[in-house]
mmCIF file with all atom_site columns, C-alpha atoms in Angstrom:
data_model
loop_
_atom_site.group_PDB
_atom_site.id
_atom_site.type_symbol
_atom_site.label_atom_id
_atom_site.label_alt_id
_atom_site.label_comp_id
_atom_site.label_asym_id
_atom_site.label_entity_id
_atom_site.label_seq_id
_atom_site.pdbx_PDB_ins_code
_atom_site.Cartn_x
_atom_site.Cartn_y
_atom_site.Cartn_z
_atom_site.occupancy
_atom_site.B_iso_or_equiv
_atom_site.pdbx_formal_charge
_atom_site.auth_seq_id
_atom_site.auth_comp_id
_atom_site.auth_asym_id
_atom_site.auth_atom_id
_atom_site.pdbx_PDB_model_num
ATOM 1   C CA . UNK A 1 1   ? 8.816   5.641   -5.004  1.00 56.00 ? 656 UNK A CA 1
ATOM 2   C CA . UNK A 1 2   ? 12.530  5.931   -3.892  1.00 58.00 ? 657 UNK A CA 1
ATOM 3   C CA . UNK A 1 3   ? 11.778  9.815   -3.175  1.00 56.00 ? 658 UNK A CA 1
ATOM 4   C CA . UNK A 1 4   ? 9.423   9.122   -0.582  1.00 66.00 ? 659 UNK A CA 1
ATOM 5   C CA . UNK A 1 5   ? 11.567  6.328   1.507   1.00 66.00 ? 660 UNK A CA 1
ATOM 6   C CA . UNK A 1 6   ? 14.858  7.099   0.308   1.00 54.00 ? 661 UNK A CA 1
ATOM 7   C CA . UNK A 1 7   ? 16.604  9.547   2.746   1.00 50.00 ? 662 UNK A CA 1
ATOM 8   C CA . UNK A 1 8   ? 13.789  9.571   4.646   1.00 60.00 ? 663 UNK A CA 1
ATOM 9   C CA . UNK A 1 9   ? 14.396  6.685   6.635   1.00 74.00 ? 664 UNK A CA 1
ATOM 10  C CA . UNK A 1 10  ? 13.093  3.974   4.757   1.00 86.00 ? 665 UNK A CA 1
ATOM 11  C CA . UNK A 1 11  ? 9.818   2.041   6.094   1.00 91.00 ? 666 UNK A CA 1
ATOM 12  C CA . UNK A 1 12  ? 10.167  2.998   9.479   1.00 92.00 ? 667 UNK A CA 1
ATOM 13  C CA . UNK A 1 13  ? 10.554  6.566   8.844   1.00 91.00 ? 668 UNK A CA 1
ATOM 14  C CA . UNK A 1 14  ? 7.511   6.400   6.713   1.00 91.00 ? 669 UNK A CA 1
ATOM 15  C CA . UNK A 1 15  ? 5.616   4.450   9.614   1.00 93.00 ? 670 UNK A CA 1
ATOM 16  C CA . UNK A 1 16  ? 7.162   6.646   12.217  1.00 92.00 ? 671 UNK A CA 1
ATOM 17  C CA . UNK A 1 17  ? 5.488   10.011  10.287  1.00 90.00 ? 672 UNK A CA 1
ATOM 18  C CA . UNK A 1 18  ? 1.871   8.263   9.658   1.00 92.00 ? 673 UNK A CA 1
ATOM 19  C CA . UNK A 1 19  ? 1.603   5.819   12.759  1.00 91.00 ? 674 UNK A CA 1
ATOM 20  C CA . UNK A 1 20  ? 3.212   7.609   15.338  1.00 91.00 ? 675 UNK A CA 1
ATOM 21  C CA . UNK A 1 21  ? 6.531   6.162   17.319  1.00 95.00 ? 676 UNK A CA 1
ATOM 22  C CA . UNK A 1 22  ? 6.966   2.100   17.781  1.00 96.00 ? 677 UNK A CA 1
ATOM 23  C CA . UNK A 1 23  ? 4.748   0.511   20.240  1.00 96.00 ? 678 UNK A CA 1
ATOM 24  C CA . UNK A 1 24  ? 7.514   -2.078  21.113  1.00 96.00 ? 679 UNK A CA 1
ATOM 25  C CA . UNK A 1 25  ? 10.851  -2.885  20.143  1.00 95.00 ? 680 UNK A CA 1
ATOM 26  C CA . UNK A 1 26  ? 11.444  -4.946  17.127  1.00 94.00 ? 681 UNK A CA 1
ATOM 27  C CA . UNK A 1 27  ? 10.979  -8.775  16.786  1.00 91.00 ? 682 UNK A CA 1
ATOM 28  C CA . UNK A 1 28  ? 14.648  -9.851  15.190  1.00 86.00 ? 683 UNK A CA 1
ATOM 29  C CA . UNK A 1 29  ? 13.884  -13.216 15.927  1.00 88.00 ? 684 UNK A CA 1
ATOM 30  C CA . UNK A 1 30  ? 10.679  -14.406 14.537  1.00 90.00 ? 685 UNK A CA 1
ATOM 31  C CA . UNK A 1 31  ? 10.841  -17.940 13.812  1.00 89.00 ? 686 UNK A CA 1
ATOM 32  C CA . UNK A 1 32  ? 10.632  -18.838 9.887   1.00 86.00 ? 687 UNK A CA 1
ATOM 33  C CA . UNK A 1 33  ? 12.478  -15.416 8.696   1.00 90.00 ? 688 UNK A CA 1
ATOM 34  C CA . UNK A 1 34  ? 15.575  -16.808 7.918   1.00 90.00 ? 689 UNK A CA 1
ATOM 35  C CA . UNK A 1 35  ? 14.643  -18.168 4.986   1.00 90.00 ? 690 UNK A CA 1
ATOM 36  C CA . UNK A 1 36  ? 13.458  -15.288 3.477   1.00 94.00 ? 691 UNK A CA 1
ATOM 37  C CA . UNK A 1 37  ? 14.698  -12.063 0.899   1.00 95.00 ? 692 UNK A CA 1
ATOM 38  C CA . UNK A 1 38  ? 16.272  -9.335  3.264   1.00 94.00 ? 693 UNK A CA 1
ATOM 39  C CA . UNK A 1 39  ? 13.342  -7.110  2.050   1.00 94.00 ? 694 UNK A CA 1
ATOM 40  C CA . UNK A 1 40  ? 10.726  -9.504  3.823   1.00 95.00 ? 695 UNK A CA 1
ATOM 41  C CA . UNK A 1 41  ? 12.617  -10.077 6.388   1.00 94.00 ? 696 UNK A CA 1
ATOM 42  C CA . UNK A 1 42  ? 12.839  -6.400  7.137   1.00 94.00 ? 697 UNK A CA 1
ATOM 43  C CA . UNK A 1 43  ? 9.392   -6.248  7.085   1.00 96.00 ? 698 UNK A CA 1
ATOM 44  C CA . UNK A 1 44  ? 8.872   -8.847  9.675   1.00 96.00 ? 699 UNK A CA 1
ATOM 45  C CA . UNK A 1 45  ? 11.226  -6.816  12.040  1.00 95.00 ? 700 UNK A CA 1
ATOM 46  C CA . UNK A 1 46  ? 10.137  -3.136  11.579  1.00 96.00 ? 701 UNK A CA 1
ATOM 47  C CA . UNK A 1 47  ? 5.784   -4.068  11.650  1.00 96.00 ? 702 UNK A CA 1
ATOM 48  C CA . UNK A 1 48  ? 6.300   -5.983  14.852  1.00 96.00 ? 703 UNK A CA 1
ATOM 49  C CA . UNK A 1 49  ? 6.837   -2.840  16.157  1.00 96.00 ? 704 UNK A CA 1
ATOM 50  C CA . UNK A 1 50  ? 3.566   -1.663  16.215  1.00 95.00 ? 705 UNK A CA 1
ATOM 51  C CA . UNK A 1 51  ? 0.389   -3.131  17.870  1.00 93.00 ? 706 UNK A CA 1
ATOM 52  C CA . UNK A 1 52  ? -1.980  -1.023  15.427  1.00 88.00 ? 707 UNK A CA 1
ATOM 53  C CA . UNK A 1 53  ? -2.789  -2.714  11.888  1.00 89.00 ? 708 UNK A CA 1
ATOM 54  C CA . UNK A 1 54  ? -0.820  -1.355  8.771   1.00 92.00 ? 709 UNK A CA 1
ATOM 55  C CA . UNK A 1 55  ? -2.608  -3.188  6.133   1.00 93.00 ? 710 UNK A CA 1
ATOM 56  C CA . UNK A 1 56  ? -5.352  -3.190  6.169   1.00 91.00 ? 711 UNK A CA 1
ATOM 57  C CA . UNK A 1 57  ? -6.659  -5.037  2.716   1.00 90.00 ? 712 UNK A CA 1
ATOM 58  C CA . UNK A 1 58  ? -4.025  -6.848  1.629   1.00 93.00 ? 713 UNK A CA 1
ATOM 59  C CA . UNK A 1 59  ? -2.203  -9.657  4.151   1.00 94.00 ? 714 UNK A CA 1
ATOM 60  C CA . UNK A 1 60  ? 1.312   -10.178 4.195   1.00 96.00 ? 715 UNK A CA 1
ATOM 61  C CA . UNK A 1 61  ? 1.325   -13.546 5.663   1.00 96.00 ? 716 UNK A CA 1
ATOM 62  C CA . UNK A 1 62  ? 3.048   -14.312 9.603   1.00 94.00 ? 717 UNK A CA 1
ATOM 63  C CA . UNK A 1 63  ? 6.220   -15.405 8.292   1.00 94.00 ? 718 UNK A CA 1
ATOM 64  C CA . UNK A 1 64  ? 6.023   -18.973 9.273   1.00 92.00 ? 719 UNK A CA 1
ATOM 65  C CA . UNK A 1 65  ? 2.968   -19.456 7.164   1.00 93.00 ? 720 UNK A CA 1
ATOM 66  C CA . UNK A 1 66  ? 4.580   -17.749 4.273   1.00 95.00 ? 721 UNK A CA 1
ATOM 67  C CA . UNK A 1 67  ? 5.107   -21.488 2.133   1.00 92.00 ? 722 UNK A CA 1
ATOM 68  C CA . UNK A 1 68  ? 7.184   -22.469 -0.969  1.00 92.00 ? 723 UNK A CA 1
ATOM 69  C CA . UNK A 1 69  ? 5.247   -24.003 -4.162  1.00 89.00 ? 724 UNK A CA 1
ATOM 70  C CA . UNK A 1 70  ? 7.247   -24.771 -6.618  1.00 87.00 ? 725 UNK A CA 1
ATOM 71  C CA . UNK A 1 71  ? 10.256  -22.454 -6.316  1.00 90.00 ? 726 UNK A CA 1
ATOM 72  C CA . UNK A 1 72  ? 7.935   -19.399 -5.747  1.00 95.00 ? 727 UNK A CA 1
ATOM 73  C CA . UNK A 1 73  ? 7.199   -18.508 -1.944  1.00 95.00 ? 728 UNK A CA 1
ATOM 74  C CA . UNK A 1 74  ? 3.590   -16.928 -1.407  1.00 95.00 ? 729 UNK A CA 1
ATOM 75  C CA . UNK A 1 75  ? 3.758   -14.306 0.803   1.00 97.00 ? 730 UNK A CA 1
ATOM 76  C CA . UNK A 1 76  ? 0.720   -11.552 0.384   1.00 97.00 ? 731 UNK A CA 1
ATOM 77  C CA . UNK A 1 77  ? -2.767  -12.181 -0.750  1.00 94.00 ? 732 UNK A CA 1
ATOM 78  C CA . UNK A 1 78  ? -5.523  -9.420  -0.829  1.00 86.00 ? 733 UNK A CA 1
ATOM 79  C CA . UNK A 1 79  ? -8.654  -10.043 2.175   1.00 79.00 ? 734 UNK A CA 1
ATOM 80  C CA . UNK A 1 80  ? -11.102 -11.052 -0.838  1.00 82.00 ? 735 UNK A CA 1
ATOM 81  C CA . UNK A 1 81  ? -8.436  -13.905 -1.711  1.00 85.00 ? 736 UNK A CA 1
ATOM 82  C CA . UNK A 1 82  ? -8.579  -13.034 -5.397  1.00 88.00 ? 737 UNK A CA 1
ATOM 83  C CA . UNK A 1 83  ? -4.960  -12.522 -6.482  1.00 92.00 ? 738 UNK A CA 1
ATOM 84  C CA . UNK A 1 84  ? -2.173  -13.718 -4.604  1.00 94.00 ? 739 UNK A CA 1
ATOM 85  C CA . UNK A 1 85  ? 1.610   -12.554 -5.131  1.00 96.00 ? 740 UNK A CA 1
ATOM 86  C CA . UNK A 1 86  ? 4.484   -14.116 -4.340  1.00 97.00 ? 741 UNK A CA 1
ATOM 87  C CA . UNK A 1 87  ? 8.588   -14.258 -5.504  1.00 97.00 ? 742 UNK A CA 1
ATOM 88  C CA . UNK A 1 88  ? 10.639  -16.940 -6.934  1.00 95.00 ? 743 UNK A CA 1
ATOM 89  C CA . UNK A 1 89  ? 13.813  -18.249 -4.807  1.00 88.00 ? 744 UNK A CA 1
ATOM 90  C CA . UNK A 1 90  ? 17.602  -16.977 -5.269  1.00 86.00 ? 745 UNK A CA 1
ATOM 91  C CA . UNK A 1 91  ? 17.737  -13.140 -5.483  1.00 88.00 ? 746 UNK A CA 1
ATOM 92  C CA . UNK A 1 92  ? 18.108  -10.601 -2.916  1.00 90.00 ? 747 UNK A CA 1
ATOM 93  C CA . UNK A 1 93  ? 15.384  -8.152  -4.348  1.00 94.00 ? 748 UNK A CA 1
ATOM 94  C CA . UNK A 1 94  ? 13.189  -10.884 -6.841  1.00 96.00 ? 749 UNK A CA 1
ATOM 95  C CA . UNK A 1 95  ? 10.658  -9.610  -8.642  1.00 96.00 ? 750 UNK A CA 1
ATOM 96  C CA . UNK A 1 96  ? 7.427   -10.005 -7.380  1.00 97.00 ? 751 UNK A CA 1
ATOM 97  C CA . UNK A 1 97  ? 4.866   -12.574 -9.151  1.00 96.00 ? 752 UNK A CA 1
ATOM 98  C CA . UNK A 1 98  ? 1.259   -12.444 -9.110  1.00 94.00 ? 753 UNK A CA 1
ATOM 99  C CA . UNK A 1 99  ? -1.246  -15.341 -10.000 1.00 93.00 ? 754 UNK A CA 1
ATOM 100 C CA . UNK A 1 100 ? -5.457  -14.791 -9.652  1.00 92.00 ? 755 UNK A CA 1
ATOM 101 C CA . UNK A 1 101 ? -6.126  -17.630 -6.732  1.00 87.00 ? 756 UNK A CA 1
ATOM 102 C CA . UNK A 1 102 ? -9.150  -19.202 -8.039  1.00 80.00 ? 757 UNK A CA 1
ATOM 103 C CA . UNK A 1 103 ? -7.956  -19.762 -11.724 1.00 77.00 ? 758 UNK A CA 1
ATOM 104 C CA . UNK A 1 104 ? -5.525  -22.086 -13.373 1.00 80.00 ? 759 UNK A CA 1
ATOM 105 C CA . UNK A 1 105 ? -3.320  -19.355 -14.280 1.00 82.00 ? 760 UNK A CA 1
ATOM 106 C CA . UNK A 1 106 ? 0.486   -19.755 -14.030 1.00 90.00 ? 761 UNK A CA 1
ATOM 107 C CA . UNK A 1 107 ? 2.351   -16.801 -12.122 1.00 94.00 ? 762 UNK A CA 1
ATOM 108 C CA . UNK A 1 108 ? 3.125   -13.972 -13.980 1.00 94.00 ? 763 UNK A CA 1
ATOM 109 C CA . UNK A 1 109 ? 5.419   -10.971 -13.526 1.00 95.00 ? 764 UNK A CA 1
ATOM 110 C CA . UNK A 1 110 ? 4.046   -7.870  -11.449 1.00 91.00 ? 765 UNK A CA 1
ATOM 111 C CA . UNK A 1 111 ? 6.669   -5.290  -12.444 1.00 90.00 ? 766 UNK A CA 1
ATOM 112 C CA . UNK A 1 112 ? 8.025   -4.712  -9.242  1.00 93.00 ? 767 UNK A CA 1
ATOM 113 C CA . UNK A 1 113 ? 10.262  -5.849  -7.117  1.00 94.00 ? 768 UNK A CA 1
ATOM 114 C CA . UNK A 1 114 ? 10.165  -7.426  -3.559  1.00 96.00 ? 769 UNK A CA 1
ATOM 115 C CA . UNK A 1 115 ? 11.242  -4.006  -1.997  1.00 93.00 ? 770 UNK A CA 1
ATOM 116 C CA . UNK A 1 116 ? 9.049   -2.002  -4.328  1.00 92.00 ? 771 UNK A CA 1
ATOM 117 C CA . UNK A 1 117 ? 6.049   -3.478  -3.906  1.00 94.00 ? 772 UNK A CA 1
ATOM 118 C CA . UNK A 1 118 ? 6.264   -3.395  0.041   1.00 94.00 ? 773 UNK A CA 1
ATOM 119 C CA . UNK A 1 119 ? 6.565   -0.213  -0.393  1.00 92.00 ? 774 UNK A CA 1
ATOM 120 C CA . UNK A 1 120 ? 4.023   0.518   -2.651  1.00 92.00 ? 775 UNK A CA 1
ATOM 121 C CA . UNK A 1 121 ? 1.852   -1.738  -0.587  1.00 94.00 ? 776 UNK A CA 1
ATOM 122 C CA . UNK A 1 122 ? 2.332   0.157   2.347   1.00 94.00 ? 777 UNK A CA 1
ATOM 123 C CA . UNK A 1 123 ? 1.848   3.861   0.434   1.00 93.00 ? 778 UNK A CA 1
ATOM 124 C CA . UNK A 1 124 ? -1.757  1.892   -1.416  1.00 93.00 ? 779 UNK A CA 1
ATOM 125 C CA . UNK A 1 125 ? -2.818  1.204   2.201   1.00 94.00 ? 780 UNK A CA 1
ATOM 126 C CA . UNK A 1 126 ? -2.042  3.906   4.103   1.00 95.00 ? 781 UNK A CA 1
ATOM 127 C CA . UNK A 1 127 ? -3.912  6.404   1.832   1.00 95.00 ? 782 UNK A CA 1
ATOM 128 C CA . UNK A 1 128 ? -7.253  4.241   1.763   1.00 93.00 ? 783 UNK A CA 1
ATOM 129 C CA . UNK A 1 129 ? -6.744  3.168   5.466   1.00 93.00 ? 784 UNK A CA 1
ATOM 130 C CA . UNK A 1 130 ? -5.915  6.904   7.047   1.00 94.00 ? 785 UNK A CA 1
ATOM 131 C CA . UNK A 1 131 ? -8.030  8.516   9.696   1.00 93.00 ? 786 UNK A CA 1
ATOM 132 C CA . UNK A 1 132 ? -7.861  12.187  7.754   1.00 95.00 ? 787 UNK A CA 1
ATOM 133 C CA . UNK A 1 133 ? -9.180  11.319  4.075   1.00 97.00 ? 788 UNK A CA 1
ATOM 134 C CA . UNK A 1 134 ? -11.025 12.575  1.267   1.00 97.00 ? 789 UNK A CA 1
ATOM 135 C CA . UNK A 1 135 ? -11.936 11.223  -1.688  1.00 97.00 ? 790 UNK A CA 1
ATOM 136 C CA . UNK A 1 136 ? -14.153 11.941  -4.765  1.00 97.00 ? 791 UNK A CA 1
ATOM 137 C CA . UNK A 1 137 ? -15.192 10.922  -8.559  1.00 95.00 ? 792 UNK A CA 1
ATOM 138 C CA . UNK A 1 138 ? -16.210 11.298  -11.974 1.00 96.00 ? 793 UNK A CA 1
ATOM 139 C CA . UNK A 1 139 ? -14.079 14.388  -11.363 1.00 96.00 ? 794 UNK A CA 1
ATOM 140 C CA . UNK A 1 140 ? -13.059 15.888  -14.816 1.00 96.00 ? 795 UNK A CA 1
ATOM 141 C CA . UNK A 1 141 ? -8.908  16.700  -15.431 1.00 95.00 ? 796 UNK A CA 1
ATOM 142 C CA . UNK A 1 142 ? -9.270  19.923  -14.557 1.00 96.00 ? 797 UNK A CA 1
ATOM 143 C CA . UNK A 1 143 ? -10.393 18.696  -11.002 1.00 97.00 ? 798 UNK A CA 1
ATOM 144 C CA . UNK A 1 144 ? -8.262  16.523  -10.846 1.00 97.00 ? 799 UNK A CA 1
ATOM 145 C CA . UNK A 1 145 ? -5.826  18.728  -11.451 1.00 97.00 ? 800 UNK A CA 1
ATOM 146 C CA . UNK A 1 146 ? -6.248  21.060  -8.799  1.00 97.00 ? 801 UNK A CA 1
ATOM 147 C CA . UNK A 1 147 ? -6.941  18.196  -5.775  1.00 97.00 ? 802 UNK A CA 1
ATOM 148 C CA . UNK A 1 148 ? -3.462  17.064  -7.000  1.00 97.00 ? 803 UNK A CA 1
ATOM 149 C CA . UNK A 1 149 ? -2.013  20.268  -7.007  1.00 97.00 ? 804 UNK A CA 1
ATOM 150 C CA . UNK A 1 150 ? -0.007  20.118  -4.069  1.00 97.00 ? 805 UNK A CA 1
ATOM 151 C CA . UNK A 1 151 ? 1.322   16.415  -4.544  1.00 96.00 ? 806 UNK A CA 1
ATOM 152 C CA . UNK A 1 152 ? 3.722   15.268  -6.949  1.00 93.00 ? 807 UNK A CA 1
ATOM 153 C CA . UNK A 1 153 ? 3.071   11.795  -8.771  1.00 93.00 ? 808 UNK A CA 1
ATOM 154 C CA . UNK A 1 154 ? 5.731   9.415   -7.269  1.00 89.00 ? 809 UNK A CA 1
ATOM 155 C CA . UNK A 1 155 ? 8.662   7.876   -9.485  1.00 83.00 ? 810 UNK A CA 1
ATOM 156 C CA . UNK A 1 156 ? 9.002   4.276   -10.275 1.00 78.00 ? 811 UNK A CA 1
ATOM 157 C CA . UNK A 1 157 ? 6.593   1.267   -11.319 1.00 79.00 ? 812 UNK A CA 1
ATOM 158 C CA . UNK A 1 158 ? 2.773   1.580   -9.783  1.00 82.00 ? 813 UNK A CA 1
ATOM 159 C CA . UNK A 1 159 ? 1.165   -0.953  -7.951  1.00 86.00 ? 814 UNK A CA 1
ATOM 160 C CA . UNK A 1 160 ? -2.408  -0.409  -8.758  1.00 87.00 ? 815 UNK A CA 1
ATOM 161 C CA . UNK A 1 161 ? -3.185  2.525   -8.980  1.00 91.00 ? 816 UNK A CA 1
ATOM 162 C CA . UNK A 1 162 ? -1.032  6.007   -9.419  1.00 93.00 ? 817 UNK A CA 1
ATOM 163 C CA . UNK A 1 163 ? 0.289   7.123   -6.077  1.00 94.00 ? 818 UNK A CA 1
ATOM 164 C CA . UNK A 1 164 ? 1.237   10.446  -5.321  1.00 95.00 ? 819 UNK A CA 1
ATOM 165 C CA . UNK A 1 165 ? 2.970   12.146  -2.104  1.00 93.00 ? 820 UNK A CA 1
ATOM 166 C CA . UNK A 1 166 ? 2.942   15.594  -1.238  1.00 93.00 ? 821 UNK A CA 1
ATOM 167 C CA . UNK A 1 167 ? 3.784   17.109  2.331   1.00 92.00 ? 822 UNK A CA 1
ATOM 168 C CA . UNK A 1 168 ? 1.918   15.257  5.036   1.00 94.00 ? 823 UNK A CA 1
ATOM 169 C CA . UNK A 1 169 ? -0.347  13.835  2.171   1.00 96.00 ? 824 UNK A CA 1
ATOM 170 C CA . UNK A 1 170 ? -0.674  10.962  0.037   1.00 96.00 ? 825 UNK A CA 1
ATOM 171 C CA . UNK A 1 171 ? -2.721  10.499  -2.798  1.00 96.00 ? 826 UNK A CA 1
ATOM 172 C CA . UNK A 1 172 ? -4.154  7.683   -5.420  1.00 95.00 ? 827 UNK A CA 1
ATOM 173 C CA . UNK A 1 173 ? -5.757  8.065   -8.917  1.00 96.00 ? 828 UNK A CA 1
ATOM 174 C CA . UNK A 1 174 ? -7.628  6.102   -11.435 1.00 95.00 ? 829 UNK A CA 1
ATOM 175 C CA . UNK A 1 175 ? -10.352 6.115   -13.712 1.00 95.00 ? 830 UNK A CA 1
ATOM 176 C CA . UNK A 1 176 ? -13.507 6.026   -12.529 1.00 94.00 ? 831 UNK A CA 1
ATOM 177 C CA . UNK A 1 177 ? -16.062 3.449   -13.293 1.00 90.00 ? 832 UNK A CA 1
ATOM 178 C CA . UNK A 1 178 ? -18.965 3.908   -16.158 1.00 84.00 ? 833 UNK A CA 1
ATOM 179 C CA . UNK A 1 179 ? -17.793 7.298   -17.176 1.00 86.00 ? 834 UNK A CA 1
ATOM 180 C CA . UNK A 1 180 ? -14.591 7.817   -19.913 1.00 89.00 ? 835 UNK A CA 1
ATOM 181 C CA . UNK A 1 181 ? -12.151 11.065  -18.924 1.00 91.00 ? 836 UNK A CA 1
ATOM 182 C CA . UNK A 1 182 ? -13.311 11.216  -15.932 1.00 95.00 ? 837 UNK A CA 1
ATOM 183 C CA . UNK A 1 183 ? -11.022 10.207  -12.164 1.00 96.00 ? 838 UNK A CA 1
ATOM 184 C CA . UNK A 1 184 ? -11.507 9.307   -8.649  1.00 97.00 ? 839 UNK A CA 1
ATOM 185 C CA . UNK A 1 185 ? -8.928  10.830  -6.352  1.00 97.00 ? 840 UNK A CA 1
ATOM 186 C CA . UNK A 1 186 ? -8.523  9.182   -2.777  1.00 97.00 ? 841 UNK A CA 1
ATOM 187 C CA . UNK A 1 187 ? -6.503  11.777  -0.704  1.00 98.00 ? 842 UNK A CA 1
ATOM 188 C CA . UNK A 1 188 ? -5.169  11.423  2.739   1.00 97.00 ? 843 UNK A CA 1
ATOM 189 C CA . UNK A 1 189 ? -3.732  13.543  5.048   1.00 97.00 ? 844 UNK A CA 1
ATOM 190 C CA . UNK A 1 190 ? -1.384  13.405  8.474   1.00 94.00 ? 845 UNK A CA 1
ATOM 191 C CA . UNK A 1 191 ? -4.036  16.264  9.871   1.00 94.00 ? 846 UNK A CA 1
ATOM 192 C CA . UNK A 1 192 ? -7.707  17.134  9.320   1.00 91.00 ? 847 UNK A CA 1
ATOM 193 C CA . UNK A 1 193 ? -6.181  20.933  8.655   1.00 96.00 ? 848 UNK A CA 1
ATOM 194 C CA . UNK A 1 194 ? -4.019  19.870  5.298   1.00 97.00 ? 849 UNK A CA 1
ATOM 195 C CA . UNK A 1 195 ? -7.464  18.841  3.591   1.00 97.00 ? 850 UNK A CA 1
ATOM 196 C CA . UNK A 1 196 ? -8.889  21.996  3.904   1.00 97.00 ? 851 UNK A CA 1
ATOM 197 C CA . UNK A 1 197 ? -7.516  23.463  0.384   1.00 97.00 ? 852 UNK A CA 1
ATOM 198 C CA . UNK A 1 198 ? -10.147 20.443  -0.699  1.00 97.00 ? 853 UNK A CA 1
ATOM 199 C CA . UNK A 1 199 ? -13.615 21.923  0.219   1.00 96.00 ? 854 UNK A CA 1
ATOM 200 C CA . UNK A 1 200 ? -13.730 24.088  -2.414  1.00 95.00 ? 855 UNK A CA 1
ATOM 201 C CA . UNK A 1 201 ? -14.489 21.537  -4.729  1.00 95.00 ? 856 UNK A CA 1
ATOM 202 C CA . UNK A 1 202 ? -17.746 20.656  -4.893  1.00 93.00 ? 857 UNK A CA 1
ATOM 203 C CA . UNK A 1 203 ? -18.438 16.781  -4.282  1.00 93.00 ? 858 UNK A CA 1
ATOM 204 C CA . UNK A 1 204 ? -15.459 15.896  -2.355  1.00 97.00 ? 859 UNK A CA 1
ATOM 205 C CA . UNK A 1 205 ? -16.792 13.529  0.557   1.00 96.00 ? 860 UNK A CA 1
ATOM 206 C CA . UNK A 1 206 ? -14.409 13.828  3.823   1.00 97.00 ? 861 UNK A CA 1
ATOM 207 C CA . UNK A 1 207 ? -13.854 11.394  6.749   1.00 94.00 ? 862 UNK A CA 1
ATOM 208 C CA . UNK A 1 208 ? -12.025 8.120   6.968   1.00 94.00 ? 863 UNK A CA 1
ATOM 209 C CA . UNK A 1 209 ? -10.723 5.877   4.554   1.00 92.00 ? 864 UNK A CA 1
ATOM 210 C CA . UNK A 1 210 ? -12.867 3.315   3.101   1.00 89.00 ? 865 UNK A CA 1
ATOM 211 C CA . UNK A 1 211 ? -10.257 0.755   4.701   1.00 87.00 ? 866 UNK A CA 1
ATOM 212 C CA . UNK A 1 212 ? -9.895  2.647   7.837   1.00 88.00 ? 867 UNK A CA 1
ATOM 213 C CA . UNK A 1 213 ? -10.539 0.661   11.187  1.00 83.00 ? 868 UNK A CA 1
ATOM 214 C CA . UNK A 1 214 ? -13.168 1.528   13.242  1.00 74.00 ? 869 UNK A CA 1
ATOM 215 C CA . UNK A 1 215 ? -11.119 2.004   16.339  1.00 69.00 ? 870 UNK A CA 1
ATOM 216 C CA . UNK A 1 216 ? -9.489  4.500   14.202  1.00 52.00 ? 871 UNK A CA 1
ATOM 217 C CA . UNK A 1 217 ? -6.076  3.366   15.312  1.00 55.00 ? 872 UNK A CA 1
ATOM 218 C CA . UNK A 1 218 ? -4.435  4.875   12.174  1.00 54.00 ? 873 UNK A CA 1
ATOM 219 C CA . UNK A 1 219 ? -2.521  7.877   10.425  1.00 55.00 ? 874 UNK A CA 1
#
């Protein structure tokens, strides 16, 4: 992960490259940040730039609804309200929690922390949100293989699936459903022109990502 935001200008240089220049100057004093890890707050500053969504499943809650329940403050939750994440109080960079909303289960550790998982989050979004996508599965290693070709699997701990960056592209992999050895890829792509390498395999479906708006105001 560090590879693709280290040196590289953190979150806003990875916004900048997929979402095009700031729509506004940044919001330093949103009401209810203060309170919060430096990585969240961060966050709060650098999206208000932009008038275009850049999550588009998941919800990182406005920052004065983000609440404390016994020492953990909740702070993202995914759009079909299933799982919910949050981080306990004290440290700088906590690790992030994660609890399943509609259960009795006690919060358990994600693996990540605070400033890893936003920018996972971001890098899981971006690639099934982006304008320029392809995607296909029950694709055998070999295939996979060669759609990953010019990407390089990204360092650190995952966030739900494995994410992979390449020049102007970004990448996820998992196994597909019903079928054992076999993957689904979900590519995307800064231009239409950096997919092309992709038509030669047969069953790769192009065109936006399954998360993508429909007023298309994304990478």
């Amino acid at each position: 992960m560090s590879e693709l935001f280290d040196g590289s200008g953190g979150i806003p240089g990875f916004l900048g490259a997929w979402y095009g220049p700031p729509d506004r100057p940044a919001d330093t004093g949103i009401p209810g940040t203060d309170r919060l890890p430096p990585a969240l707050r961060e966050w709060y500053a650098i999206t208000s730039q932009y008038i275009r969504p850049v999550l588009f499943n998941h919800k990182v809650f406005p920052a004065d609804q983000v609440c404390e329940y016994d020492g953990v403050l909740e702070f993202c939750m995914d759009d079909f309200e299933y799982q919910q994440f949050g981080v306990a109080l004290g440290d700088a960079d906590p690790v992030v929690l994660q609890r399943v909303v509609s259960s009795d289960d006690l919060w358990e550790p994600w693996g990540l922390t605070l400033s890893q998982f936003l920018h996972a989050l971001l890098v899981h979004e971006t690639t099934q949100g982006a304008r320029h996508a392809a995607a296909a599965d029950q694709l055998t290693s070999d295939q996979v293989e060669y759609l990953l070709a010019p990407l390089r699997k990204m360092s650190g701990p995952q966030l739900f699936t494995t994410q992979y960056v390449g020049e102007g592209l970004l990448a996820t992999a998992w196994p597909s459903t019903g079928t054992e050895g076999c993957w689904t890829v979900q590519l995307a792509a800064r231009t239409d022109g950096l997919l092309t390498y992709a038509e030669s395999l047969p069953g790769v479906k192009f065109g936006p990502g399954e998360w993508c708006p429909s007023d298309g105001l994304t990478a």
